[in-house]
Amino acid sequence: MKFRSLLGIALLAGVSVFLASCGGGGATSTADVTGGTLQILPAAGTIYAGVPTTITVTGGRLPYRLTTSDATLIPVPTTLNSHSFDIVPPNPSVVDTGLPPDALPIRTVNLTVLDATGQTATAAIQVARNFLTGYGFTFVSTACATAPPAGAAATAVTPTGGCDTIVEISATTNGNLQINHTLRFDVVLGNFQFVDANTGNASNSVTTTSDANGNATVIIRVPSNAPTQVGVFRITDVQSGVSTTNAFTIEGNSNATALTAIPSSFTFTGALNTECGTGTGDFFVFGGSPPYTALSSDPNVGVAAKSPNAQPGVFEVSANNPGICLTNATVVVTDAVGAHTTVTVTTALGSAAPAAPPPLAAQPASVTLGCGQSNSVTVVGGTGSYSATSTQVDVQAHVSGHTVTITRLATDPAGGPFPTSSSVNITDGASIVPISVTSSAATCP
């Protein structure tokens, strides 16, 4: 309400004047504020039934004592130890006498405040009837995505699953046309949305304007899989803030098709009997109400939306871990109204045995080393995972890929002299190939 901002400015101004008169000293409590003309704000004006309004009292000295000429419309606290209170007036059942025929129905309520010093102030507030409560709404026509069965009996127009239904609001109260009023329609309860006639977009809130006949038209869209239920929407007059709610019945769509995924299962088979299957595949979602979503229950199965808003929807499922075999891992597919179906993924071992690796071999088969010298041997075949050990502590071996480097230490450890003949054994874990090592001296250096 405009009253709030004006009252806030007035209140701040009053407090500023008071602080200035105190020389800008320490903080002042609300109960100590004195001086200034006692006022009720708004002192006059119109407020609407059902719209929250703040009444403010400024000036004078706390506490305030208040009275009202109609406690049913504007109830007030008997004693007020602050500077404001909130009200939500109901619709007045009796209006002021002598109003012109086309006047807004109002009821004037007089408020009086008395401060601690004996000052008084009054306000005359007009409580207007919430004209939106007099609005009637009619379902004019409907268009459905799925035609009713042939020979089906005609039914009354009502929002139905899978249908767009035109709603006409008659903005007339007490014979007065409420023309060119900006009205906002909001979903309060139920599985439906409003369609913006200008953009075709569906949302939970849409704004329109009443025409020269006081009528406003909106479109209600109900998803095809919505069950029978109660729907509630709110109409708000944007200019005044007046609002009202309306309830209606949403009919479930008896022709709605069940949610179905094709194919509903995938099996990926590995190439060998030592690995689980991997791969990707697309599945299609039919029926229900798009948009669709799909979530995997297993971290080894991925699912990505390719076309979730279409009918049918398209999703890609993938399995990428050859080390874990899955049995009926589940992907859950859900539509816009909560209907769901599942797709399962299985990854199996293959039937073919892996080819036997070539035999382990190393060349050259022997090396001769002087003190501090090294030589290399190339290893092939086997499993490809190699290690090497020496039979003598004065001879060491180091593996890097397919190369084994054999080294005669430049300085022998304690315990020499050592034999001039030793060997380095290279293995892949399944077989061993020995390399003959000849040292030029029994002791180094």
Coordinates of C-alpha atoms in Angstrom, one line a residue:
M1 CA 0.0 0.0 0.0
K2 CA 1.1 3.5 -0.6
F3 CA 0.2 4.3 3.0
R4 CA 3.2 2.2 4.3
S5 CA 5.9 4.3 2.5
L6 CA 4.3 7.6 3.4
L7 CA 3.8 6.7 7.0
G8 CA 7.4 5.4 7.2
I9 CA 8.7 8.7 5.9
A10 CA 6.6 10.6 8.4
L11 CA 7.6 8.5 11.3
L12 CA 11.4 8.8 10.4
A13 CA 11.0 12.5 10.1
G14 CA 9.3 12.7 13.5
V15 CA 12.1 10.7 15.1
S16 CA 14.8 12.8 13.5
V17 CA 13.3 16.0 14.8
F18 CA 13.1 14.5 18.3
L19 CA 16.7 13.4 18.2
A20 CA 17.8 16.8 17.1
S21 CA 16.0 18.4 20.0
C22 CA 18.0 16.1 22.3
G23 CA 21.3 17.4 20.9
G24 CA 22.1 14.1 19.2
G25 CA 22.8 12.4 22.5
G26 CA 22.4 8.7 23.4
A27 CA 19.7 6.3 22.1
T28 CA 16.1 7.1 23.1
S29 CA 13.6 4.3 23.8
T30 CA 10.2 4.2 22.2
A31 CA 8.5 4.8 25.5
D32 CA 10.4 8.1 26.0
V33 CA 9.4 9.7 22.7
T34 CA 7.4 12.9 23.4
G35 CA 6.3 16.0 21.6
G36 CA 4.9 16.7 18.2
T37 CA 1.4 16.7 17.1
L38 CA -0.5 13.5 17.8
Q39 CA -1.6 11.9 14.5
I40 CA -3.2 8.7 13.1
L41 CA -1.9 7.8 9.7
P42 CA -3.7 7.4 7.4
A43 CA -6.0 10.1 8.7
A44 CA -8.4 9.4 5.8
G45 CA -8.5 7.1 2.8
T46 CA -9.8 3.9 1.5
I47 CA -8.6 0.4 2.3
Y48 CA -9.9 -2.8 0.8
A49 CA -11.3 -5.8 2.7
G50 CA -8.9 -8.7 2.8
V51 CA -5.8 -6.5 2.2
P52 CA -3.3 -6.2 5.1
T53 CA -2.9 -2.6 6.1
T54 CA -0.7 -0.9 8.7
I55 CA -2.1 1.9 10.9
T56 CA 0.5 4.2 12.4
V57 CA 0.3 6.6 15.4
T58 CA 3.0 9.4 15.7
G59 CA 3.7 12.3 18.0
G60 CA 2.3 12.7 21.6
R61 CA 3.5 10.5 24.3
L62 CA 3.2 6.7 24.9
P63 CA 1.2 4.8 25.9
Y64 CA -1.7 5.4 23.5
R65 CA -5.3 4.5 24.1
L66 CA -7.4 3.8 21.0
T67 CA -11.1 3.4 20.2
T68 CA -13.0 2.4 17.0
S69 CA -16.5 3.0 15.8
D70 CA -16.7 -0.5 14.3
A71 CA -14.5 -3.1 16.0
T72 CA -15.7 -5.8 13.5
L73 CA -14.1 -4.0 10.6
I74 CA -11.1 -2.3 12.2
P75 CA -10.3 -3.8 15.6
V76 CA -7.8 -1.8 17.5
P77 CA -5.7 -2.5 20.7
T78 CA -7.1 -0.7 23.7
T79 CA -3.5 0.3 24.8
L80 CA -0.7 0.7 22.3
N81 CA 2.9 0.9 23.5
S82 CA 4.3 1.2 20.0
H83 CA 3.7 3.3 17.0
S84 CA 1.8 0.9 14.6
F85 CA -0.4 -2.1 14.4
D86 CA -1.7 -4.2 11.4
I87 CA -5.2 -5.0 10.4
V88 CA -6.9 -7.2 7.7
P89 CA -10.5 -5.8 7.5
P90 CA -13.3 -8.2 6.4
N91 CA -15.9 -7.3 3.9
P92 CA -18.4 -4.8 5.3
S93 CA -21.9 -6.2 5.4
V94 CA -23.4 -2.7 5.7
V95 CA -22.2 0.3 3.7
D96 CA -22.5 4.0 4.2
T97 CA -25.9 5.6 3.3
G98 CA -26.2 8.2 0.6
L99 CA -23.6 6.7 -1.7
P100 CA -24.2 7.4 -5.5
P101 CA -25.6 4.4 -7.5
D102 CA -22.2 3.7 -9.2
A103 CA -20.0 4.4 -6.1
L104 CA -17.6 1.8 -4.6
P105 CA -19.4 0.2 -1.6
I106 CA -17.6 1.5 1.5
R107 CA -18.1 1.6 5.3
T108 CA -16.5 4.5 7.1
V109 CA -14.9 3.7 10.4
N110 CA -13.8 6.4 12.9
L111 CA -10.6 5.8 14.9
T112 CA -9.7 7.9 18.0
V113 CA -6.3 8.0 19.9
L114 CA -5.6 9.5 23.3
D115 CA -1.9 9.9 24.4
A116 CA -0.5 10.0 27.9
T117 CA -0.6 13.8 28.0
G118 CA -4.3 14.1 27.0
Q119 CA -3.9 14.9 23.3
T120 CA -6.4 13.3 20.9
A121 CA -6.4 12.6 17.2
T122 CA -8.9 11.1 14.9
A123 CA -9.0 9.3 11.5
A124 CA -11.8 8.4 9.2
I125 CA -11.0 5.2 7.3
Q126 CA -13.2 3.9 4.5
V127 CA -13.3 0.1 4.3
A128 CA -14.3 -0.9 0.7
R129 CA -15.8 -4.2 -0.2
N130 CA -13.5 -6.6 -1.9
F131 CA -15.1 -6.4 -5.3
L132 CA -13.2 -9.6 -6.5
T133 CA -15.4 -11.7 -4.2
G134 CA -18.3 -10.8 -6.5
Y135 CA -16.5 -12.1 -9.6
G136 CA -18.0 -15.1 -11.2
F137 CA -16.0 -17.5 -13.4
T138 CA -17.1 -19.8 -16.2
F139 CA -15.4 -22.5 -18.1
V140 CA -16.2 -21.5 -21.7
S141 CA -14.6 -24.2 -23.9
T142 CA -11.8 -26.8 -23.9
A143 CA -9.4 -28.4 -26.3
C144 CA -7.7 -31.7 -25.5
A145 CA -4.6 -33.4 -26.8
T146 CA -6.4 -36.8 -26.9
A147 CA -9.9 -36.9 -28.4
P148 CA -12.6 -38.7 -26.4
P149 CA -13.6 -42.1 -27.5
A150 CA -16.1 -42.3 -30.4
G151 CA -19.7 -42.1 -29.3
A152 CA -18.7 -40.8 -25.8
A153 CA -21.4 -38.6 -24.3
A154 CA -20.8 -34.9 -24.1
T155 CA -19.9 -33.6 -20.7
A156 CA -19.9 -30.2 -19.1
V157 CA -16.9 -28.1 -19.7
T158 CA -14.4 -28.5 -16.9
P159 CA -10.6 -28.5 -16.7
T160 CA -9.5 -32.1 -17.6
G161 CA -6.2 -34.0 -17.8
G162 CA -4.6 -33.4 -21.2
C163 CA -6.8 -30.3 -22.0
D164 CA -6.5 -26.5 -22.3
T165 CA -9.7 -24.9 -20.9
I166 CA -10.7 -21.3 -21.4
V167 CA -11.9 -19.5 -18.2
E168 CA -13.9 -16.3 -18.4
I169 CA -14.0 -14.0 -15.3
S170 CA -16.9 -11.6 -15.0
A171 CA -15.5 -8.5 -13.4
T172 CA -18.8 -6.9 -12.4
T173 CA -19.8 -5.9 -8.9
N174 CA -23.1 -4.3 -7.8
G175 CA -23.9 -3.7 -11.5
N176 CA -20.6 -1.8 -12.0
L177 CA -18.2 -3.0 -14.7
Q178 CA -14.6 -3.3 -13.5
I179 CA -13.0 -2.4 -16.9
N180 CA -9.3 -2.1 -17.7
H181 CA -8.2 -3.7 -14.4
T182 CA -4.9 -5.5 -14.4
L183 CA -5.6 -8.9 -12.8
R184 CA -3.0 -11.6 -11.8
F185 CA -4.0 -15.2 -11.7
D186 CA -1.9 -17.6 -9.4
V187 CA -2.1 -21.3 -8.9
V188 CA -2.7 -22.1 -5.2
L189 CA -3.5 -25.8 -5.2
G190 CA -3.7 -28.5 -7.8
N191 CA -1.8 -29.9 -10.8
F192 CA -2.5 -27.2 -13.4
Q193 CA -0.9 -24.1 -14.9
F194 CA -2.0 -20.9 -16.6
V195 CA -1.1 -20.3 -20.3
D196 CA 0.1 -16.9 -21.4
A197 CA -2.0 -16.1 -24.5
N198 CA 0.7 -13.8 -25.8
T199 CA 3.7 -16.3 -25.6
G200 CA 2.0 -19.7 -25.2
N201 CA 4.2 -20.4 -22.2
A202 CA 2.6 -22.2 -19.2
S203 CA 3.5 -21.1 -15.6
N204 CA 2.0 -20.8 -12.2
S205 CA 1.2 -17.1 -12.6
V206 CA -0.2 -15.0 -15.5
T207 CA -1.4 -11.4 -15.8
T208 CA -4.2 -10.1 -18.0
T209 CA -6.5 -7.0 -18.2
S210 CA -10.3 -6.9 -18.0
D211 CA -11.9 -5.7 -21.3
A212 CA -14.6 -3.1 -21.9
N213 CA -17.3 -5.5 -20.7
G214 CA -15.5 -6.1 -17.4
N215 CA -14.4 -9.6 -18.5
A216 CA -11.0 -11.2 -18.3
T217 CA -10.0 -14.5 -20.0
V218 CA -7.3 -17.0 -19.1
I219 CA -6.4 -20.5 -20.1
I220 CA -5.9 -23.4 -17.7
R221 CA -3.7 -26.3 -18.8
V222 CA -3.9 -29.6 -17.0
P223 CA -1.3 -32.4 -17.7
S224 CA -2.6 -35.5 -19.3
N225 CA -1.8 -37.8 -16.4
A226 CA -3.3 -35.6 -13.7
P227 CA -5.8 -37.5 -11.5
T228 CA -9.2 -36.1 -10.4
Q229 CA -8.6 -33.5 -7.7
V230 CA -9.5 -30.0 -6.5
G231 CA -7.9 -27.0 -8.0
V232 CA -7.7 -23.6 -6.4
F233 CA -6.5 -20.3 -8.0
R234 CA -6.3 -16.8 -6.7
I235 CA -7.3 -13.6 -8.6
T236 CA -5.5 -10.4 -7.5
D237 CA -6.4 -6.9 -8.6
V238 CA -2.8 -5.6 -9.1
Q239 CA -3.6 -1.9 -8.5
S240 CA -5.4 -2.3 -5.2
G241 CA -4.0 -5.6 -4.0
V242 CA -7.5 -7.0 -3.5
S243 CA -7.7 -10.8 -4.0
T244 CA -10.0 -13.7 -3.8
T245 CA -9.6 -17.5 -4.3
N246 CA -11.8 -19.8 -6.3
A247 CA -12.0 -23.6 -6.2
F248 CA -13.0 -26.0 -9.1
T249 CA -12.7 -29.7 -9.9
I250 CA -10.0 -31.1 -12.2
E251 CA -11.2 -34.2 -14.0
G252 CA -8.7 -37.0 -14.5
N253 CA -8.1 -38.0 -18.1
S254 CA -9.6 -41.4 -18.7
N255 CA -7.9 -41.6 -22.1
A256 CA -4.4 -40.9 -20.7
T257 CA -1.9 -43.5 -21.7
A258 CA 0.5 -45.2 -19.2
L259 CA 4.1 -44.2 -19.2
T260 CA 6.1 -46.8 -21.2
A261 CA 9.9 -47.1 -22.1
I262 CA 11.0 -48.9 -25.2
P263 CA 13.2 -50.9 -24.9
S264 CA 12.7 -51.4 -21.2
S265 CA 15.9 -53.4 -20.8
F266 CA 19.5 -53.5 -22.1
T267 CA 22.1 -56.2 -21.9
F268 CA 25.8 -55.4 -22.8
T269 CA 28.1 -58.5 -23.2
G270 CA 31.9 -58.4 -22.9
A271 CA 34.1 -59.6 -25.7
L272 CA 36.0 -61.9 -23.4
N273 CA 35.2 -64.1 -20.4
T274 CA 37.4 -61.9 -18.3
E275 CA 35.5 -58.6 -18.8
C276 CA 32.0 -57.3 -18.3
G277 CA 30.1 -55.7 -21.2
T278 CA 30.1 -52.0 -21.9
G279 CA 28.2 -49.8 -24.4
T280 CA 25.5 -47.3 -25.0
G281 CA 21.9 -47.4 -26.3
D282 CA 18.9 -45.1 -26.7
F283 CA 15.4 -45.7 -25.2
F284 CA 12.1 -43.9 -26.0
V285 CA 9.5 -42.8 -23.5
F286 CA 5.8 -42.8 -24.6
G287 CA 2.6 -41.7 -22.8
G288 CA 2.3 -39.7 -19.6
S289 CA 3.0 -36.0 -19.6
P290 CA 6.4 -34.6 -20.8
P291 CA 8.8 -33.3 -19.8
Y292 CA 10.4 -36.5 -18.7
T293 CA 13.4 -37.1 -16.4
A294 CA 15.5 -40.2 -15.9
L295 CA 17.8 -41.1 -13.0
S296 CA 20.2 -44.1 -12.6
S297 CA 20.2 -46.0 -9.4
D298 CA 23.8 -47.4 -10.0
P299 CA 26.9 -45.3 -10.4
N300 CA 28.2 -47.7 -13.1
V301 CA 25.2 -46.8 -15.3
G302 CA 24.9 -43.3 -16.8
V303 CA 21.8 -41.8 -18.4
A304 CA 21.6 -38.6 -20.4
A305 CA 18.5 -36.8 -21.8
K306 CA 18.5 -36.3 -25.6
S307 CA 15.0 -35.1 -26.0
P308 CA 13.1 -35.0 -22.7
N309 CA 10.3 -32.5 -23.7
A310 CA 9.1 -34.3 -26.8
Q311 CA 6.5 -37.1 -27.2
P312 CA 8.2 -39.6 -27.2
G313 CA 11.1 -38.5 -25.1
V314 CA 14.6 -39.9 -25.9
F315 CA 17.3 -40.8 -23.5
E316 CA 20.8 -42.4 -23.8
V317 CA 21.9 -45.1 -21.3
S318 CA 25.5 -46.2 -21.0
A319 CA 27.6 -48.8 -19.1
N320 CA 31.4 -48.1 -19.0
N321 CA 32.9 -50.3 -16.3
P322 CA 34.3 -53.6 -17.7
G323 CA 35.4 -54.6 -14.2
I324 CA 31.9 -54.8 -12.6
C325 CA 29.1 -57.0 -13.9
L326 CA 25.6 -55.7 -13.3
T327 CA 22.3 -57.5 -13.0
N328 CA 19.2 -55.4 -13.7
A329 CA 20.6 -52.0 -12.6
T330 CA 17.6 -49.7 -12.6
V331 CA 17.0 -46.4 -14.4
V332 CA 13.8 -44.7 -13.1
V333 CA 11.9 -42.6 -15.7
T334 CA 9.4 -40.0 -14.4
D335 CA 7.0 -37.7 -16.2
A336 CA 5.7 -34.2 -15.2
V337 CA 3.0 -35.5 -12.9
G338 CA 4.9 -38.2 -11.1
A339 CA 4.0 -41.3 -13.2
H340 CA 7.1 -43.5 -13.6
T341 CA 8.4 -46.6 -15.3
T342 CA 11.8 -48.3 -15.2
V343 CA 14.6 -49.4 -17.6
T344 CA 17.0 -52.1 -16.5
V345 CA 20.7 -52.6 -17.5
T346 CA 22.7 -55.8 -17.3
T347 CA 26.4 -56.2 -18.2
A348 CA 27.6 -59.8 -18.6
L349 CA 30.9 -61.6 -19.2
G350 CA 31.7 -62.7 -22.7
S351 CA 32.2 -66.3 -23.7
A352 CA 35.6 -66.2 -25.5
A353 CA 38.8 -66.9 -23.6
P354 CA 41.6 -64.4 -24.0
A355 CA 44.4 -65.4 -26.3
A356 CA 47.4 -67.0 -24.6
P357 CA 50.3 -64.5 -24.4
P358 CA 53.6 -65.4 -26.3
P359 CA 56.3 -67.0 -24.2
L360 CA 58.6 -64.9 -22.1
A361 CA 62.0 -64.2 -23.7
A362 CA 65.0 -62.0 -23.1
Q363 CA 68.0 -61.1 -25.3
P364 CA 70.9 -61.2 -24.9
A365 CA 70.9 -64.3 -22.7
S366 CA 74.3 -63.4 -21.1
V367 CA 76.3 -60.2 -20.2
T368 CA 79.9 -59.6 -19.1
L369 CA 80.5 -56.6 -16.8
G370 CA 83.5 -54.8 -15.4
C371 CA 83.5 -52.9 -12.1
G372 CA 80.9 -50.1 -12.3
Q373 CA 79.7 -51.2 -15.7
S374 CA 76.0 -51.8 -16.9
N375 CA 74.4 -53.6 -19.7
S376 CA 70.8 -53.9 -20.9
V377 CA 68.6 -56.9 -21.8
T378 CA 65.3 -56.6 -23.8
V379 CA 62.3 -58.6 -22.5
V380 CA 59.3 -59.5 -24.6
G381 CA 56.2 -61.8 -24.3
G382 CA 54.6 -63.1 -21.2
T383 CA 52.0 -61.0 -19.4
G384 CA 53.9 -57.7 -20.0
S385 CA 54.4 -57.1 -16.3
Y386 CA 58.0 -57.8 -15.4
S387 CA 60.3 -57.9 -12.4
A388 CA 64.0 -59.0 -12.0
T389 CA 66.2 -60.3 -9.1
S390 CA 69.9 -61.0 -8.9
T391 CA 71.6 -64.0 -7.2
Q392 CA 74.6 -61.8 -6.1
V393 CA 74.6 -58.6 -4.0
D394 CA 77.4 -57.1 -6.1
V395 CA 75.1 -57.3 -9.2
Q396 CA 71.9 -55.3 -9.3
A397 CA 69.0 -55.3 -11.8
H398 CA 66.4 -52.5 -12.7
V399 CA 63.3 -53.0 -14.8
S400 CA 61.8 -50.2 -17.0
G401 CA 59.1 -51.3 -19.4
H402 CA 60.7 -54.0 -21.7
T403 CA 64.3 -53.1 -20.7
V404 CA 66.2 -54.7 -17.8
T405 CA 69.5 -52.9 -16.9
I406 CA 72.1 -55.1 -15.1
T407 CA 74.9 -53.3 -13.2
R408 CA 78.2 -54.6 -11.5
L409 CA 78.8 -52.3 -8.5
A410 CA 81.9 -50.2 -8.6
T411 CA 82.6 -50.9 -5.0
D412 CA 81.7 -54.2 -3.5
P413 CA 79.8 -54.4 -0.2
A414 CA 81.4 -56.2 2.7
G415 CA 81.7 -59.9 2.4
G416 CA 83.7 -60.1 -0.8
P417 CA 85.4 -61.4 -2.8
F418 CA 82.4 -62.6 -4.8
P419 CA 82.0 -65.3 -7.5
T420 CA 82.6 -64.0 -11.0
S421 CA 79.6 -65.9 -12.3
S422 CA 76.0 -65.1 -11.2
S423 CA 72.6 -64.7 -12.8
V424 CA 69.6 -62.3 -13.0
N425 CA 66.2 -64.0 -13.1
I426 CA 63.5 -62.1 -15.1
T427 CA 59.8 -63.1 -14.5
D428 CA 56.3 -62.1 -15.5
G429 CA 54.7 -63.9 -12.6
A430 CA 54.1 -67.0 -14.6
S431 CA 57.5 -68.0 -16.0
I432 CA 61.2 -67.1 -15.4
V433 CA 64.1 -66.4 -17.9
P434 CA 67.6 -66.4 -16.4
I435 CA 70.3 -64.1 -17.7
S436 CA 73.9 -65.3 -17.2
V437 CA 76.2 -62.6 -15.7
T438 CA 80.1 -62.8 -15.8
S439 CA 82.1 -60.3 -13.7
S440 CA 85.6 -59.4 -14.8
A441 CA 86.9 -59.4 -11.2
A442 CA 85.9 -61.0 -7.9
T443 CA 86.6 -57.8 -6.0
C444 CA 85.9 -54.2 -6.9
P445 CA 87.6 -51.9 -7.0

